[in-house]
Amino acid sequence: MKLSSPMDAWKYLPGTNCKECGEKTCLAFASLLLERNKKLEDCTPLFEPKYASKAKELAELLAPEIREVEIGVGARASKIGGEDIMHRHELTFYDRTSLAYDVWDTMAEPELRERVKGITLWRKFYVGEFLTLDAIAVRSVSSEAETFARCVKHVAEETDMPLILCSFDANVLEAGLKEVSDRNPLLYAADKTNWQEFLALAKRYSVPVTLFSPDLDTLNSLATTFAAAGIDDLILDPGTYPTGKGLADTFSRFVRIRRAGIVDGNKSIAYPLMAVPMTAWMTNGNQDALDASYWEAIIADMLILRYADIMILHSIEPHSLITERTLVANIYTDPRRPVSVDPGLMEVGSPTDESPLFITTNFALTYYTVESDLSSSKIDCYLMVVDADGLGVEAAVAGGQLTADRIKETVASYDAEKKVTHKTMVLPGLAARISGETEDATGWSVLVGPRDSGRIPGWMTDNWPPKT
Amino acid sequence: MRKKITFGDLASILENYDIVELEDVKIEGDMEVELSPSGAIPPSLIQVLQSMLNEVDKQVEATLSTRKSLIQVLQPVQYVEEKKVAVLERAKFEVAKAAWIGKIEEVTIGATSADGGTRESTVTIGGEKSLPFYNFDHQMPYPPVISVDCFDMPIPLAKAVRGFYEDVMEDPGEWAKKNVREFGADMVTIHLISTDPTIKDTSAKEAAKTVEEVLQAVKVPIVIGGSGNPDKDPAVLEAAAEAAAGERCLIASANLNMDYERIAKAAQDNGHVILSWTQLDINAQKTLNRYLFKLGVPREDIVIDPTTAALGYGLDYAFTNIERMRIAALKGDTDLAFPISCGVTNAWGARESWMKGSPLAEDSDWGPAAYRGPLYEIITGLTLGIAGGDMFMMMHPKAATAVKRVTQMLFGAETDGAKGVNVDEWVTWEANK
């Protein structure tokens, strides 16, 4: 965005401090706009006719440096790009890298439908929510228009996810596009030879289109030409070479394009970037699938960190999906979000005075993990959250932030003695080292629980209620 | 104003673009018929002309009646104009170099006989003048290195890792040898965990003996790690540093909640490098480093460990913490301009790396743990390598090999392109049936 201080944005606001946005002053709202914690639409008075020109100017000034392109429709539509910064601590990364997994038109129909269903329904619980995947890339392997169209049709019947239609042949691509023209699919890809036909397709169907060229002069020329023709829902693929010098050059292209867009403010190349880690499969994918899936995840890793806004992957094995999607969740977590939760004595389910009392630390991730393990297993209990300066259990024990004294203070502060009659607490297995001291300091009985809270149900069978 | 063109103009435009035929295009427009006032035109012809004109009028009216049909009228002309700009607009790609002013300290670990040690190889890390692998700004001087862990007693390990070490767990020397011989370790880390009073409480003297064994067994540089017990570690690491005098080991570690002064002194007196360890806190790292400067530790004897958190368990904090430190250093903060060591083995603390399946029924299938674990270690290591890590302490051989391979490539160790890969052919790539 083009603004650097809240005052710059404030000049465009009505300045009436009407509080309709939920903030006390227009200036407070302006600073939240800059942090991207509020949207312009939250200022309803700004959309009265008399402010029309100010609203328009401010919207332009607030627009992210990297264009935001939407693919797909409905609840699962995916926003791509929209970034303003080079490093996440400068603010936060914004639209998380969309992960697209491939299907191809030479697959047998039942196999195809099953794969699409698998990608669509995949989910993993993580810090209070389910992670899901983002898109499906349909590849034309047959190079036959009819075969491709049929495949696209079948895919569309099985999923509501955004689709990426992949062929360098405009005729083949259009056959597929006709099947899903109302679903805002992404076209892949225009290059230096076919671009005129792709330009016409993107215009005729008004859908976003990918431009491909590892030569950055050509890529910039393609983007400039498309933009001049009025097509700016563009995504750039600078080529993903899987190994050797090609891999190093790929890394370099992604960084330099993003730097040109954000640091140098070069609008002609400030579009979302696409990576294709599935090129890892072209070197030895048919010899060793496990190695290929690892190498694919490695390429995904380096390009999730360095500026890919959308990527196409092949392995849908659980180990691939879990690692790739978790990394995206980590890198796109807002670093301004607090690291810690408040200490206290939480109730999980409906505990009684005979329910167990578990100890954990106030690192947000630790707390949410333990809390979800307990509630998912329907264990009624107390969870006592000790202030460990926002560190996880293992680190806090090593660093002296989770100590017998702090546990003692927490027990006293939250009247734990009045909640349970058994005066027994369960320490995390990773805090076994301080169990003796804790017993001495608190006067409670201390049981050492499992090293991972996922194993609490099994542990309960053998250890609760405590043997007297 | 819209330019008026005639059929003749249109024909020559089409000719310019080699267009022989326009499909699905209807040309509509004005028709002017000049009637001579004094001419002898038969009334029948006038009637015919009038009915033709009426027809034209009706068509024009119908055409103008809706905006939509107007656009239909204009479309063919627009289409021709698009084709007219159908030449690629040449736009050269240019980007500025980053203007970093700082330089990361160069640190060598290990000493050969020329420098009073007995190592056959040494490693040098650091020296960067730009972010990792940003060779377009400045060529990175040294690639990252891998140190493979071994322990002074058998320890519980994830199943996927245990198999590799089961035969050497009782013998730290053999364990270290295996790390070098079979897993290609650049360095070996010996963790003296049995010294922890809550584990085996073995003596500092015994720890020193273990270090001697490991130095005998391998000829690569070694890292000497304590048990992590802040009360015991100073004595243990002091004894170990004395036993390894002259070998220029990396002593792991000094930290703020222990007698770091004693450890720093032992390292200095015996010619070692010291690892300055803090927990995800950039200010604490600056503070500890300054304490070490005050104690007279030379800059080339310091490596920092800002803490590694596993993928899914705080990797975002570790990544950003390391990246911020590296960027601060490159911007001129000399308190932070040191090579960075990452304890990547921590990745095995993530339940996804070792647990058989998800504890949550709502999750999709997790697949075999044996496939997840090494990948968790790889992703944790590579992620921190891209943030600024120079050295990775690792455990699973496959993970160590993969991180080594990719960082070597990114460093620029390979000069050939991707062999036999036409990168746009992934679209038609066929998986084995």
PDB file of C-alpha atoms in Angstrom, chain A residues 325-421:
ATOM      1  CA  ARG A 325      -0.377 -27.284   4.712  1.00  0.00           C
ATOM      2  CA  THR A 326       1.012 -26.895   8.241  1.00  0.00           C
ATOM      3  CA  LEU A 327       3.939 -24.875   6.913  1.00  0.00           C
ATOM      4  CA  VAL A 328       1.554 -22.539   5.085  1.00  0.00           C
ATOM      5  CA  ALA A 329      -0.484 -22.153   8.292  1.00  0.00           C
ATOM      6  CA  ASN A 330       2.689 -21.300  10.228  1.00  0.00           C
ATOM      7  CA  ILE A 331       4.120 -18.790   7.784  1.00  0.00           C
ATOM      8  CA  TYR A 332       0.795 -17.045   7.220  1.00  0.00           C
ATOM      9  CA  THR A 333      -0.023 -16.789  10.910  1.00  0.00           C
ATOM     10  CA  ASP A 334      -0.192 -13.134  11.845  1.00  0.00           C
ATOM     11  CA  PRO A 335       2.975 -12.523  13.891  1.00  0.00           C
ATOM     12  CA  ARG A 336       1.129  -9.756  15.744  1.00  0.00           C
ATOM     13  CA  ARG A 337      -1.196 -12.371  17.202  1.00  0.00           C
ATOM     14  CA  PRO A 338      -0.341 -12.942  20.859  1.00  0.00           C
ATOM     15  CA  VAL A 339       1.980 -15.857  21.531  1.00  0.00           C
ATOM     16  CA  SER A 340       0.363 -16.590  24.837  1.00  0.00           C
ATOM     17  CA  VAL A 341      -3.041 -17.139  26.409  1.00  0.00           C
ATOM     18  CA  ASP A 342      -4.017 -15.862  29.837  1.00  0.00           C
ATOM     19  CA  PRO A 343      -3.023 -18.039  32.766  1.00  0.00           C
ATOM     20  CA  GLY A 344      -5.880 -19.442  34.809  1.00  0.00           C
ATOM     21  CA  LEU A 345      -7.890 -22.478  35.763  1.00  0.00           C
ATOM     22  CA  MET A 346      -9.978 -23.596  32.781  1.00  0.00           C
ATOM     23  CA  GLU A 347     -12.841 -26.048  32.825  1.00  0.00           C
ATOM     24  CA  VAL A 348     -12.977 -28.643  30.066  1.00  0.00           C
ATOM     25  CA  GLY A 349     -16.402 -30.309  29.750  1.00  0.00           C
ATOM     26  CA  SER A 350     -18.245 -30.447  33.090  1.00  0.00           C
ATOM     27  CA  PRO A 351     -15.683 -31.221  35.787  1.00  0.00           C
ATOM     28  CA  THR A 352     -16.594 -32.172  39.353  1.00  0.00           C
ATOM     29  CA  ASP A 353     -14.462 -32.054  42.491  1.00  0.00           C
ATOM     30  CA  GLU A 354     -13.238 -35.553  41.622  1.00  0.00           C
ATOM     31  CA  SER A 355     -12.077 -34.719  38.099  1.00  0.00           C
ATOM     32  CA  PRO A 356      -8.376 -34.625  37.289  1.00  0.00           C
ATOM     33  CA  LEU A 357      -6.441 -31.364  37.181  1.00  0.00           C
ATOM     34  CA  PHE A 358      -3.880 -31.074  34.404  1.00  0.00           C
ATOM     35  CA  ILE A 359      -1.064 -28.547  34.262  1.00  0.00           C
ATOM     36  CA  THR A 360       0.106 -26.842  31.103  1.00  0.00           C
ATOM     37  CA  THR A 361       1.800 -23.586  30.076  1.00  0.00           C
ATOM     38  CA  ASN A 362       0.365 -20.446  28.541  1.00  0.00           C
ATOM     39  CA  PHE A 363       2.044 -20.806  25.107  1.00  0.00           C
ATOM     40  CA  ALA A 364      -1.023 -20.475  22.841  1.00  0.00           C
ATOM     41  CA  LEU A 365      -0.152 -23.473  20.705  1.00  0.00           C
ATOM     42  CA  THR A 366       0.490 -25.702  23.722  1.00  0.00           C
ATOM     43  CA  TYR A 367      -2.711 -24.620  25.382  1.00  0.00           C
ATOM     44  CA  TYR A 368      -4.897 -25.148  22.289  1.00  0.00           C
ATOM     45  CA  THR A 369      -3.338 -28.526  21.581  1.00  0.00           C
ATOM     46  CA  VAL A 370      -3.909 -29.813  25.117  1.00  0.00           C
ATOM     47  CA  GLU A 371      -7.373 -28.286  25.311  1.00  0.00           C
ATOM     48  CA  SER A 372      -8.486 -29.850  22.014  1.00  0.00           C
ATOM     49  CA  ASP A 373      -7.046 -33.251  22.941  1.00  0.00           C
ATOM     50  CA  LEU A 374      -8.958 -33.211  26.212  1.00  0.00           C
ATOM     51  CA  SER A 375     -12.244 -31.992  24.804  1.00  0.00           C
ATOM     52  CA  SER A 376     -12.065 -34.214  21.714  1.00  0.00           C
ATOM     53  CA  SER A 377     -11.632 -37.206  24.024  1.00  0.00           C
ATOM     54  CA  LYS A 378     -14.552 -35.940  26.168  1.00  0.00           C
ATOM     55  CA  ILE A 379     -12.508 -35.837  29.351  1.00  0.00           C
ATOM     56  CA  ASP A 380     -14.157 -33.685  32.030  1.00  0.00           C
ATOM     57  CA  CYS A 381     -11.322 -31.988  33.873  1.00  0.00           C
ATOM     58  CA  TYR A 382      -9.586 -28.816  35.000  1.00  0.00           C
ATOM     59  CA  LEU A 383      -6.725 -27.429  32.963  1.00  0.00           C
ATOM     60  CA  MET A 384      -4.460 -25.151  34.960  1.00  0.00           C
ATOM     61  CA  VAL A 385      -2.554 -22.775  32.707  1.00  0.00           C
ATOM     62  CA  VAL A 386       0.700 -21.588  34.298  1.00  0.00           C
ATOM     63  CA  ASP A 387       2.301 -18.340  33.196  1.00  0.00           C
ATOM     64  CA  ALA A 388       5.560 -19.583  31.622  1.00  0.00           C
ATOM     65  CA  ASP A 389       6.296 -16.383  29.693  1.00  0.00           C
ATOM     66  CA  GLY A 390       4.495 -17.845  26.694  1.00  0.00           C
ATOM     67  CA  LEU A 391       6.819 -20.812  26.234  1.00  0.00           C
ATOM     68  CA  GLY A 392       5.915 -24.451  25.594  1.00  0.00           C
ATOM     69  CA  VAL A 393       6.425 -27.030  28.334  1.00  0.00           C
ATOM     70  CA  GLU A 394       9.776 -28.435  27.215  1.00  0.00           C
ATOM     71  CA  ALA A 395      11.368 -25.049  26.562  1.00  0.00           C
ATOM     72  CA  ALA A 396       9.928 -23.572  29.765  1.00  0.00           C
ATOM     73  CA  VAL A 397      11.315 -26.382  31.908  1.00  0.00           C
ATOM     74  CA  ALA A 398      14.734 -26.004  30.250  1.00  0.00           C
ATOM     75  CA  GLY A 399      14.697 -22.236  30.575  1.00  0.00           C
ATOM     76  CA  GLY A 400      13.303 -22.024  34.082  1.00  0.00           C
ATOM     77  CA  GLN A 401       9.958 -20.437  33.187  1.00  0.00           C
ATOM     78  CA  LEU A 402       7.928 -23.443  34.337  1.00  0.00           C
ATOM     79  CA  THR A 403       9.018 -24.062  37.928  1.00  0.00           C
ATOM     80  CA  ALA A 404       7.618 -25.511  41.143  1.00  0.00           C
ATOM     81  CA  ASP A 405       7.265 -21.985  42.498  1.00  0.00           C
ATOM     82  CA  ARG A 406       5.253 -20.742  39.544  1.00  0.00           C
ATOM     83  CA  ILE A 407       2.972 -23.749  39.806  1.00  0.00           C
ATOM     84  CA  LYS A 408       2.545 -23.028  43.506  1.00  0.00           C
ATOM     85  CA  GLU A 409       1.634 -19.393  42.771  1.00  0.00           C
ATOM     86  CA  THR A 410      -0.895 -20.449  40.149  1.00  0.00           C
ATOM     87  CA  VAL A 411      -2.516 -22.987  42.492  1.00  0.00           C
ATOM     88  CA  ALA A 412      -2.920 -20.207  45.080  1.00  0.00           C
ATOM     89  CA  SER A 413      -4.086 -17.494  42.666  1.00  0.00           C
ATOM     90  CA  TYR A 414      -6.920 -19.551  41.237  1.00  0.00           C
ATOM     91  CA  ASP A 415      -8.043 -21.376  44.374  1.00  0.00           C
ATOM     92  CA  ALA A 416      -7.365 -24.801  42.927  1.00  0.00           C
ATOM     93  CA  GLU A 417      -7.760 -26.328  46.381  1.00  0.00           C
ATOM     94  CA  LYS A 418     -11.434 -25.383  46.393  1.00  0.00           C
ATOM     95  CA  LYS A 419     -12.074 -27.011  43.002  1.00  0.00           C
ATOM     96  CA  VAL A 420     -10.906 -30.567  43.640  1.00  0.00           C
ATOM     97  CA  THR A 421     -10.926 -32.701  46.777  1.00  0.00           C
TER      98      THR A 421
END
